[in-house]
Amino acid sequence: MSTKEKIKQALDTLSEKDLEKVEQLVEALKSKKGRRTKYLKLRDFGGKFDHVNIRDIAYE
């Protein structure tokens, strides 16, 4: 039995309230799937490289 068939059987036994929760979970998974970039947190520590393009300096 495939995974999809197992999930379908399990969904048939759930109550309406639980199905709503499953729907929310599926939507959350879909929205995360399209997001591939991670957001970097930028910090300003007052150093000499805070507002400089480090790649340009590294390849000089």
mmCIF file of C-alpha atoms in Angstrom:
data_model
loop_
_atom_site.group_PDB
_atom_site.id
_atom_site.type_symbol
_atom_site.label_atom_id
_atom_site.label_comp_id
_atom_site.label_asym_id
_atom_site.label_seq_id
_atom_site.Cartn_x
_atom_site.Cartn_y
_atom_site.Cartn_z
ATOM 1 C CA MET A 1 0.000 0.000 0.000
ATOM 2 C CA SER A 2 1.420 3.389 -0.963
ATOM 3 C CA THR A 3 1.833 6.303 1.381
ATOM 4 C CA LYS A 4 -0.888 8.257 -0.382
ATOM 5 C CA GLU A 5 -3.368 5.405 0.087
ATOM 6 C CA LYS A 6 -2.477 5.136 3.788
ATOM 7 C CA ILE A 7 -3.068 8.854 4.243
ATOM 8 C CA LYS A 8 -6.405 8.672 2.439
ATOM 9 C CA GLN A 9 -7.543 5.814 4.696
ATOM 10 C CA ALA A 10 -6.502 7.718 7.808
ATOM 11 C CA LEU A 11 -8.351 10.827 6.588
ATOM 12 C CA ASP A 12 -11.556 8.815 6.174
ATOM 13 C CA THR A 13 -11.580 8.051 9.901
ATOM 14 C CA LEU A 14 -11.014 11.639 11.135
ATOM 15 C CA SER A 15 -13.689 13.970 12.417
ATOM 16 C CA GLU A 16 -14.546 17.226 10.656
ATOM 17 C CA LYS A 17 -12.679 19.236 13.293
ATOM 18 C CA ASP A 18 -9.526 17.171 12.801
ATOM 19 C CA LEU A 19 -9.834 17.463 9.020
ATOM 20 C CA GLU A 20 -9.732 21.243 9.354
ATOM 21 C CA LYS A 21 -6.474 20.932 11.280
ATOM 22 C CA VAL A 22 -5.053 18.649 8.598
ATOM 23 C CA GLU A 23 -6.046 21.170 5.939
ATOM 24 C CA GLN A 24 -4.199 23.922 7.815
ATOM 25 C CA LEU A 25 -1.134 21.701 8.082
ATOM 26 C CA VAL A 26 -1.172 20.944 4.359
ATOM 27 C CA GLU A 27 -1.474 24.631 3.499
ATOM 28 C CA ALA A 28 1.449 25.434 5.795
ATOM 29 C CA LEU A 29 3.557 22.752 4.128
ATOM 30 C CA LYS A 30 2.683 24.084 0.673
ATOM 31 C CA SER A 31 3.647 27.628 1.586
ATOM 32 C CA LYS A 32 7.002 26.516 3.032
ATOM 33 C CA LYS A 33 7.769 24.414 -0.032
ATOM 34 C CA GLY A 34 7.906 27.424 -2.325
ATOM 35 C CA ARG A 35 10.187 29.356 0.001
ATOM 36 C CA ARG A 36 13.778 28.413 -0.729
ATOM 37 C CA THR A 37 15.748 31.394 0.510
ATOM 38 C CA LYS A 38 16.625 31.886 4.130
ATOM 39 C CA TYR A 39 16.493 35.335 5.535
ATOM 40 C CA LEU A 40 19.683 36.445 7.189
ATOM 41 C CA LYS A 41 19.533 38.573 10.277
ATOM 42 C CA LEU A 42 21.811 41.555 9.865
ATOM 43 C CA ARG A 43 23.607 42.977 12.851
ATOM 44 C CA ASP A 44 25.405 46.301 13.115
ATOM 45 C CA PHE A 45 28.235 45.937 15.602
ATOM 46 C CA GLY A 46 30.007 49.131 14.604
ATOM 47 C CA GLY A 47 32.875 47.313 12.924
ATOM 48 C CA LYS A 48 34.849 48.368 9.878
ATOM 49 C CA PHE A 49 33.136 45.787 7.632
ATOM 50 C CA ASP A 50 29.513 46.590 8.541
ATOM 51 C CA HIS A 51 28.725 48.791 5.543
ATOM 52 C CA VAL A 52 31.301 47.459 3.068
ATOM 53 C CA ASN A 53 30.988 44.921 0.266
ATOM 54 C CA ILE A 54 33.298 42.251 1.663
ATOM 55 C CA ARG A 55 33.486 40.329 -1.630
ATOM 56 C CA ASP A 56 35.062 43.298 -3.396
ATOM 57 C CA ILE A 57 37.665 43.607 -0.659
ATOM 58 C CA ALA A 58 38.402 39.869 -0.652
ATOM 59 C CA TYR A 59 39.076 39.737 -4.394
ATOM 60 C CA GLU A 60 41.289 42.854 -4.579
#
